[in-house]
Amino acid sequence: MRRLLATAVAVLLLAGCSESGNEPEAGAGSPTTPSTTTTSSEPAETGPVVRCPRGTQEIDPALPDQVPEGATSVRLCDGGADKVTPPVDALTSDVESVVTAVNEQPLERRGCVELRIPEYQLAFGYPDGTRFVVAGRFTACAELLVGSARRAKAGPPLRTFVASLGAQRATATPPEPIDPAALDCAQPRELWTWPLADPRELAVAALCVGDPQHPGRARMVPIPPDDLETLTASMATDTVETSGMFCSAARPRYWIVGANAWGDPVTMDYGCIGLTLSGELDWTPRGPAREILRDRLETGR
């Protein structure tokens, strides 16, 4: 009976974990049910780092209603709505905190009325190469699609992932710097993932001058490293809270694009009275930073 149960669980897990053909799948004789129990003093094998699925996860009655234990990596992926810019790296430390953040959300028996594409997905990877995907969408239900079930509150797992990845990066070495030529005025926005893409941590940047509604036609003016250092220092001090402030509908025709040391795209759109740092915080450059921005604008016109 024990053998039959183990086989059944293995089949259920694999049913939702084999969407990508670019990563190794468990062989016919490989164990497919992750386990958190070990009798050896040797460190557990982590297996391949998980990759994002090609499609969007939906409710599957054949899967369990929670994330299986034993995940060794988790990656933030776009849900298909182009609302999340996935970080370039996966979380491989403290993965259990993200598993817990999903599984501790209460089960929802009702279906969400506002059916739409999820804003994000969390792909959990296991030592044998299998994958379990959770989708989150910020509808009125703010629901999570977890295997065969719906769970409440899509926010906590996402915030837990972002915080854990930030902590992991604090003890790791960034990859090779991004080539400034790879920047694009039409690059994706980093919605929902702040502070991973905090503009104050820009490592490379350019000013885009043109119509924000047609970013592909904008003129891109590179910002030299020394000037960027001055600008990011200004971003740390020259800020204004815009909560409750009346904002004009007319917006200046410029914005900043760039990337941090990890390669995450960073886009600073114009907010209420300046370029937006986060939420309701705008940057209002002063002194040398203001002169640099003005000079770049003149070059781009």
Coordinates of N, CA and C in Angstrom, one line a residue, residues 47-225:
G47 N 19.8 19.8 -7.2 CA 19.3 19.6 -8.6 C 19.4 20.9 -9.4
P48 N 18.8 20.8 -10.6 CA 18.8 22.0 -11.5 C 18.0 23.1 -11.0
V49 N 18.4 24.4 -11.3 CA 17.7 25.5 -10.9 C 16.4 25.7 -11.8
V50 N 15.3 25.9 -11.2 CA 14.0 25.9 -12.0 C 14.0 27.0 -13.0
R51 N 13.3 26.7 -14.1 CA 13.0 27.7 -15.1 C 11.5 28.1 -15.2
C52 N 11.2 29.2 -15.8 CA 9.8 29.6 -15.9 C 9.1 28.8 -16.9
P53 N 7.8 28.5 -16.7 CA 7.0 27.7 -17.6 C 6.8 28.6 -18.9
R54 N 6.5 27.9 -20.0 CA 6.1 28.6 -21.2 C 4.7 29.2 -21.1
G55 N 3.8 28.5 -20.4 CA 2.4 28.9 -20.4 C 2.0 29.4 -19.0
T56 N 0.7 29.5 -18.8 CA 0.1 30.0 -17.6 C -0.5 28.8 -16.8
Q57 N -0.2 28.7 -15.6 CA -0.8 27.6 -14.8 C -2.3 27.8 -14.5
E58 N -3.0 26.8 -14.6 CA -4.5 26.8 -14.3 C -4.8 25.8 -13.2
I59 N -6.0 25.8 -12.7 CA -6.4 24.8 -11.7 C -6.4 23.5 -12.3
D60 N -5.8 22.5 -11.6 CA -5.7 21.1 -12.1 C -6.1 20.2 -11.0
P61 N -7.3 19.5 -11.2 CA -7.8 18.6 -10.1 C -6.9 17.5 -9.8
A62 N -5.9 17.2 -10.7 CA -5.0 16.0 -10.4 C -3.9 16.4 -9.5
L63 N -3.7 17.7 -9.2 CA -2.6 18.1 -8.3 C -3.0 18.3 -6.9
P64 N -2.0 18.3 -5.9 CA -2.4 18.6 -4.5 C -2.8 20.1 -4.4
D65 N -3.4 20.5 -3.2 CA -3.8 21.8 -3.0 C -2.8 22.7 -2.3
Q66 N -1.6 22.3 -2.3 CA -0.5 23.1 -1.7 C 0.8 22.8 -2.4
V67 N 1.8 23.6 -2.2 CA 3.1 23.4 -2.7 C 3.8 22.3 -2.0
P68 N 4.2 21.2 -2.7 CA 4.9 20.1 -2.0 C 6.2 20.6 -1.3
E69 N 6.5 20.0 -0.2 CA 7.8 20.3 0.5 C 9.0 19.9 -0.3
G70 N 10.1 20.4 0.0 CA 11.4 19.9 -0.6 C 11.9 20.7 -1.7
A71 N 11.2 21.9 -2.1 CA 11.7 22.7 -3.2 C 13.1 23.3 -2.8
T72 N 13.9 23.3 -3.8 CA 15.3 23.8 -3.6 C 15.6 25.1 -4.4
S73 N 14.6 25.5 -5.2 CA 14.7 26.8 -6.0 C 13.3 27.3 -6.3
V74 N 13.2 28.6 -6.4 CA 11.9 29.1 -6.9 C 12.2 30.4 -7.7
R75 N 11.5 30.5 -8.8 CA 11.7 31.7 -9.7 C 10.4 32.4 -9.9
L76 N 10.5 33.8 -9.9 CA 9.4 34.6 -10.1 C 9.2 34.8 -11.7
C77 N 8.0 34.5 -12.2 CA 7.8 34.5 -13.6 C 6.6 35.4 -13.9
D78 N 6.5 35.9 -15.1 CA 5.3 36.7 -15.5 C 4.2 35.7 -15.7
G79 N 3.0 36.2 -15.4 CA 1.8 35.3 -15.5 C 1.2 35.3 -16.8
G80 N 1.7 36.2 -17.7 CA 1.1 36.3 -19.0 C 0.4 37.6 -19.3
A81 N 0.3 38.4 -18.2 CA -0.3 39.8 -18.3 C 0.7 40.9 -18.5
D82 N 2.0 40.5 -18.6 CA 3.0 41.5 -18.7 C 3.0 42.5 -17.6
K83 N 2.8 42.1 -16.4 CA 2.7 43.0 -15.2 C 3.9 42.8 -14.3
V84 N 4.7 41.7 -14.5 CA 5.9 41.5 -13.7 C 7.1 41.2 -14.6
T85 N 8.1 41.9 -14.3 CA 9.4 41.7 -15.0 C 10.2 40.7 -14.1
P86 N 10.3 39.5 -14.6 CA 11.0 38.4 -13.7 C 12.5 38.8 -13.4
P87 N 12.9 38.7 -12.2 CA 14.3 38.9 -11.9 C 15.1 37.9 -12.7
V88 N 16.4 38.2 -12.9 CA 17.2 37.4 -13.8 C 17.7 36.1 -13.0
D89 N 17.7 36.2 -11.7 CA 18.1 35.0 -10.9 C 17.0 34.4 -10.1
A90 N 17.2 33.1 -9.8 CA 16.2 32.4 -9.0 C 16.6 32.4 -7.5
L91 N 15.6 32.2 -6.6 CA 15.9 32.1 -5.2 C 16.3 30.7 -4.9
T92 N 17.5 30.5 -4.4 CA 18.0 29.1 -4.0 C 18.3 29.0 -2.5
S93 N 18.1 30.1 -1.8 CA 18.2 30.0 -0.3 C 16.9 30.4 0.3
D94 N 16.6 29.8 1.5 CA 15.4 30.1 2.2 C 14.1 29.9 1.3
V95 N 14.2 28.9 0.4 CA 13.0 28.7 -0.5 C 11.8 28.3 0.4
E96 N 12.0 27.6 1.5 CA 10.9 27.2 2.3 C 10.0 28.3 2.8
S97 N 10.6 29.5 2.9 CA 9.8 30.7 3.4 C 8.7 31.0 2.3
V98 N 9.1 30.8 1.1 CA 8.1 31.1 0.0 C 7.0 30.0 -0.1
V99 N 7.5 28.8 0.1 CA 6.6 27.6 0.2 C 5.5 27.9 1.3
T100 N 6.0 28.3 2.5 CA 5.2 28.5 3.6 C 4.2 29.7 3.3
A101 N 4.7 30.7 2.7 CA 3.9 31.9 2.4 C 2.7 31.5 1.5
V102 N 2.9 30.6 0.6 CA 1.8 30.1 -0.2 C 0.8 29.2 0.6
N103 N 1.4 28.2 1.2 CA 0.6 27.1 1.9 C -0.2 27.6 3.1
E104 N 0.3 28.7 3.7 CA -0.5 29.2 4.9 C -1.7 30.1 4.5
Q105 N -1.8 30.4 3.2 CA -3.0 31.2 2.8 C -4.2 30.3 2.9
P106 N -5.4 30.8 3.4 CA -6.6 30.0 3.5 C -7.1 29.5 2.2
L107 N -7.7 28.4 2.2 CA -8.4 27.9 1.0 C -9.6 28.7 0.7
E108 N -9.9 28.9 -0.6 CA -11.1 29.6 -1.1 C -11.9 28.6 -1.8
R109 N -13.2 28.4 -1.4 CA -14.1 27.5 -2.1 C -14.8 28.2 -3.3
R110 N -14.9 29.5 -3.3 CA -15.6 30.2 -4.3 C -14.6 30.5 -5.5
G111 N -15.1 30.5 -6.7 CA -14.3 30.9 -7.8 C -14.3 32.4 -8.0
C112 N -13.2 33.0 -8.4 CA -13.2 34.5 -8.6 C -14.0 34.8 -9.8
V113 N -14.8 35.9 -9.7 CA -15.7 36.3 -10.8 C -14.8 37.0 -11.8
E114 N -13.8 37.7 -11.4 CA -13.0 38.5 -12.4 C -11.9 37.5 -13.0
L115 N -12.3 36.7 -13.9 CA -11.4 35.8 -14.5 C -10.5 36.5 -15.4
R116 N -9.2 36.5 -15.2 CA -8.2 37.2 -16.0 C -6.9 36.5 -15.9
I117 N -6.0 36.9 -16.7 CA -4.6 36.3 -16.7 C -3.9 36.7 -15.5
P118 N -3.2 35.8 -14.8 CA -2.5 36.1 -13.6 C -1.4 37.1 -13.8
E119 N -1.1 37.9 -12.8 CA 0.0 38.9 -12.9 C 1.3 38.3 -12.7
Y120 N 1.4 37.2 -11.9 CA 2.7 36.6 -11.7 C 2.5 35.1 -11.5
Q121 N 3.7 34.4 -11.6 CA 3.7 33.0 -11.3 C 5.0 32.7 -10.5
L122 N 4.9 31.7 -9.6 CA 6.1 31.3 -8.8 C 6.3 29.8 -9.2
A123 N 7.5 29.6 -9.8 CA 7.8 28.2 -10.2 C 8.8 27.6 -9.2
F124 N 8.4 26.5 -8.6 CA 9.2 25.9 -7.6 C 9.9 24.7 -8.2
G125 N 11.2 24.6 -8.0 CA 11.9 23.5 -8.5 C 12.4 22.5 -7.5
Y126 N 12.5 21.2 -7.9 CA 12.9 20.1 -6.9 C 14.1 19.4 -7.4
P127 N 14.8 18.7 -6.5 CA 16.1 18.1 -6.9 C 16.1 17.2 -8.0
D128 N 14.9 16.5 -8.3 CA 14.8 15.6 -9.4 C 14.4 16.2 -10.7
G129 N 14.4 17.6 -10.7 CA 14.1 18.3 -12.0 C 12.6 18.6 -12.2
T130 N 11.7 18.2 -11.3 CA 10.3 18.5 -11.5 C 10.0 19.9 -11.0
R131 N 8.8 20.4 -11.3 CA 8.4 21.8 -11.1 C 7.0 21.8 -10.7
F132 N 6.7 22.7 -9.8 CA 5.3 23.0 -9.3 C 5.1 24.5 -9.4
V133 N 4.0 24.9 -10.2 CA 3.8 26.3 -10.5 C 2.6 26.8 -9.8
V134 N 2.7 28.0 -9.2 CA 1.6 28.7 -8.5 C 1.4 30.0 -9.2
A135 N 0.1 30.3 -9.5 CA -0.2 31.6 -10.2 C -0.9 32.5 -9.3
G136 N -0.6 33.8 -9.3 CA -1.2 34.8 -8.5 C -1.8 35.9 -9.3
R137 N -3.0 36.3 -9.0 CA -3.6 37.5 -9.7 C -4.3 38.4 -8.7
F138 N -4.1 39.7 -9.0 CA -4.6 40.7 -8.1 C -6.0 41.2 -8.5
T139 N -7.0 40.3 -8.6 CA -8.4 40.7 -8.8 C -9.0 41.0 -7.5
A140 N -10.3 41.2 -7.5 CA -11.0 41.5 -6.2 C -10.8 40.4 -5.3
C141 N -10.6 39.2 -5.8 CA -10.4 38.0 -4.9 C -8.9 37.9 -4.5
A142 N -8.0 38.5 -5.3 CA -6.6 38.5 -5.0 C -6.2 37.0 -4.7
E143 N -6.5 36.1 -5.6 CA -6.4 34.7 -5.4 C -5.1 34.1 -5.9
L144 N -4.7 33.0 -5.3 CA -3.6 32.1 -5.7 C -4.2 30.9 -6.3
L145 N -3.7 30.4 -7.5 CA -4.1 29.2 -8.1 C -3.0 28.2 -7.7
V146 N -3.3 27.3 -6.8 CA -2.3 26.4 -6.2 C -2.7 24.9 -6.5
G147 N -2.2 24.3 -7.5 CA -2.6 22.9 -7.9 C -4.0 22.8 -8.2
S148 N -4.7 22.1 -7.3 CA -6.2 21.8 -7.5 C -7.0 22.8 -6.8
A149 N -6.4 23.8 -6.1 CA -7.2 24.7 -5.2 C -6.9 26.2 -5.5
R150 N -7.9 27.0 -5.0 CA -7.7 28.4 -4.9 C -7.4 28.8 -3.5
R151 N -6.4 29.7 -3.3 CA -6.1 30.2 -2.0 C -6.2 31.7 -2.0
A152 N -6.4 32.3 -0.8 CA -6.6 33.7 -0.7 C -5.2 34.5 -0.7
K153 N -5.2 35.8 -1.0 CA -4.1 36.7 -0.8 C -2.9 36.3 -1.7
A154 N -2.9 36.9 -2.8 CA -1.7 36.8 -3.8 C -0.5 37.6 -3.4
G155 N -0.7 38.6 -2.5 CA 0.4 39.5 -2.1 C 1.4 38.9 -1.3
P156 N 1.1 38.2 -0.1 CA 2.2 37.7 0.8 C 3.3 36.8 0.1
P157 N 2.9 35.8 -0.7 CA 4.0 35.0 -1.3 C 4.9 35.9 -2.2
L158 N 4.4 36.8 -2.9 CA 5.2 37.7 -3.8 C 6.1 38.5 -3.0
R159 N 5.6 39.1 -1.9 CA 6.4 40.0 -1.0 C 7.5 39.1 -0.4
T160 N 7.2 37.9 0.0 CA 8.2 37.0 0.7 C 9.3 36.7 -0.3
F161 N 8.9 36.4 -1.6 CA 9.9 36.1 -2.6 C 10.9 37.3 -2.8
V162 N 10.3 38.5 -2.9 CA 11.1 39.7 -3.2 C 12.1 39.9 -2.0
A163 N 11.6 39.8 -0.8 CA 12.4 40.0 0.4 C 13.5 39.0 0.5
S164 N 13.2 37.7 0.2 CA 14.2 36.7 0.3 C 15.2 36.8 -0.8
L165 N 14.8 37.1 -2.0 CA 15.8 37.3 -3.1 C 16.7 38.5 -2.8
G166 N 16.2 39.5 -2.2 CA 17.0 40.7 -1.8 C 18.1 40.3 -0.8
A167 N 17.7 39.5 0.2 CA 18.6 39.0 1.2 C 19.7 38.1 0.6
Q168 N 19.3 37.3 -0.4 CA 20.2 36.3 -1.0 C 21.2 37.2 -1.8
R169 N 20.8 38.2 -2.5 CA 21.7 39.0 -3.3 C 22.7 39.7 -2.4
A170 N 22.3 40.1 -1.2 CA 23.2 40.8 -0.3 C 24.5 40.0 0.0
T171 N 24.4 38.7 -0.1 CA 25.6 37.9 0.2 C 26.2 37.2 -1.1
A172 N 25.8 37.7 -2.2 CA 26.2 37.1 -3.5 C 27.0 38.1 -4.4
T173 N 27.6 37.6 -5.4 CA 28.3 38.5 -6.3 C 27.5 38.7 -7.6
P174 N 27.3 39.9 -8.0 CA 26.5 40.2 -9.2 C 27.2 39.6 -10.5
P175 N 26.4 39.4 -11.5 CA 27.0 38.9 -12.8 C 27.7 40.0 -13.5
E176 N 28.2 39.8 -14.7 CA 28.9 40.8 -15.5 C 28.0 42.0 -15.7
P177 N 28.5 43.2 -15.8 CA 27.7 44.4 -16.0 C 27.0 44.4 -17.3
I178 N 25.8 45.0 -17.3 CA 25.0 45.1 -18.5 C 25.7 46.1 -19.5
D179 N 25.7 45.7 -20.8 CA 26.2 46.6 -21.8 C 25.2 47.8 -22.0
P180 N 25.6 49.0 -21.9 CA 24.7 50.1 -22.1 C 24.0 50.1 -23.4
A181 N 24.6 49.5 -24.4 CA 24.0 49.4 -25.7 C 22.7 48.5 -25.7
A182 N 22.6 47.7 -24.7 CA 21.5 46.7 -24.6 C 20.2 47.4 -24.1
L183 N 20.3 48.6 -23.6 CA 19.2 49.3 -23.0 C 18.2 49.6 -24.1
D184 N 16.9 49.8 -23.7 CA 15.8 50.0 -24.7 C 14.8 50.9 -24.0
C185 N 14.4 52.0 -24.7 CA 13.4 52.9 -24.2 C 12.1 52.2 -24.0
A186 N 11.9 51.1 -24.7 CA 10.6 50.4 -24.6 C 10.8 49.2 -23.7
Q187 N 11.8 49.1 -22.8 CA 12.0 48.0 -22.0 C 10.9 47.8 -21.0
P188 N 10.6 46.6 -20.5 CA 9.4 46.4 -19.6 C 9.6 47.1 -18.3
R189 N 8.5 47.4 -17.6 CA 8.4 48.0 -16.3 C 8.6 46.9 -15.3
E190 N 9.1 47.3 -14.1 CA 9.3 46.3 -13.1 C 8.2 46.3 -12.0
L191 N 7.0 46.3 -12.5 CA 5.8 46.4 -11.6 C 5.8 45.2 -10.6
W192 N 5.4 45.5 -9.4 CA 5.2 44.5 -8.3 C 6.5 44.0 -7.7
T193 N 7.7 44.3 -8.2 CA 8.9 43.7 -7.7 C 9.8 44.7 -7.0
W194 N 9.4 45.9 -6.7 CA 10.2 46.9 -5.9 C 10.3 46.3 -4.5
P195 N 11.5 46.3 -3.9 CA 12.7 47.2 -4.2 C 13.8 46.4 -5.0
L196 N 13.5 45.3 -5.6 CA 14.6 44.6 -6.4 C 15.1 45.6 -7.5
A197 N 14.2 46.4 -8.1 CA 14.6 47.3 -9.2 C 14.5 48.7 -8.7
D198 N 15.1 49.0 -7.5 CA 15.2 50.4 -7.0 C 16.0 51.2 -7.9
P199 N 15.5 52.4 -8.4 CA 16.3 53.3 -9.2 C 17.6 53.8 -8.6
R200 N 17.6 53.8 -7.2 CA 18.8 54.3 -6.6 C 19.9 53.3 -6.6
E201 N 19.7 52.2 -7.2 CA 20.7 51.2 -7.4 C 21.1 51.0 -8.9
L202 N 20.8 51.9 -9.7 CA 21.1 51.9 -11.1 C 22.6 51.7 -11.3
A203 N 23.0 50.8 -12.2 CA 24.4 50.6 -12.5 C 24.7 51.1 -13.9
V204 N 23.7 51.2 -14.7 CA 23.8 51.7 -16.1 C 22.5 52.3 -16.4
A205 N 22.5 53.5 -17.2 CA 21.2 54.1 -17.4 C 21.3 55.0 -18.7
A206 N 20.2 55.4 -19.2 CA 20.1 56.3 -20.3 C 18.8 57.1 -20.2
L207 N 18.8 58.3 -20.7 CA 17.6 59.2 -20.7 C 16.9 59.0 -22.0
C208 N 15.6 58.8 -22.0 CA 14.8 58.6 -23.2 C 14.0 59.9 -23.4
V209 N 14.1 60.5 -24.6 CA 13.4 61.7 -24.9 C 12.5 61.4 -26.1
G210 N 11.2 61.7 -25.8 CA 10.2 61.4 -26.8 C 8.8 61.2 -26.2
D211 N 7.9 60.6 -26.9 CA 6.6 60.3 -26.5 C 6.5 59.0 -25.7
P212 N 6.2 59.0 -24.4 CA 6.1 57.8 -23.6 C 5.1 56.8 -24.2
Q213 N 4.1 57.3 -25.0 CA 3.2 56.3 -25.6 C 3.8 55.6 -26.8
H214 N 4.9 56.1 -27.3 CA 5.6 55.4 -28.4 C 7.1 55.3 -28.0
P215 N 7.4 54.5 -27.0 CA 8.8 54.5 -26.6 C 9.8 54.0 -27.6
G216 N 9.3 53.2 -28.6 CA 10.2 52.7 -29.6 C 10.7 53.8 -30.5
R217 N 10.1 55.0 -30.5 CA 10.5 56.1 -31.4 C 11.3 57.1 -30.6
A218 N 11.5 56.9 -29.3 CA 12.2 57.9 -28.5 C 13.7 57.9 -28.8
R219 N 14.4 59.0 -28.5 CA 15.8 59.1 -28.7 C 16.5 58.8 -27.3
M220 N 17.4 57.9 -27.4 CA 18.1 57.4 -26.1 C 19.4 58.1 -26.0
V221 N 19.6 58.8 -24.8 CA 20.9 59.5 -24.6 C 21.6 58.8 -23.4
P222 N 22.7 58.2 -23.6 CA 23.4 57.5 -22.5 C 23.8 58.4 -21.4
I223 N 23.8 57.9 -20.2 CA 24.2 58.7 -19.0 C 25.6 58.1 -18.6
P224 N 26.7 58.9 -18.6 CA 28.0 58.5 -18.2 C 28.0 58.0 -16.8
P225 N 28.9 57.1 -16.4 CA 29.0 56.5 -15.1 C 29.1 57.6 -14.0

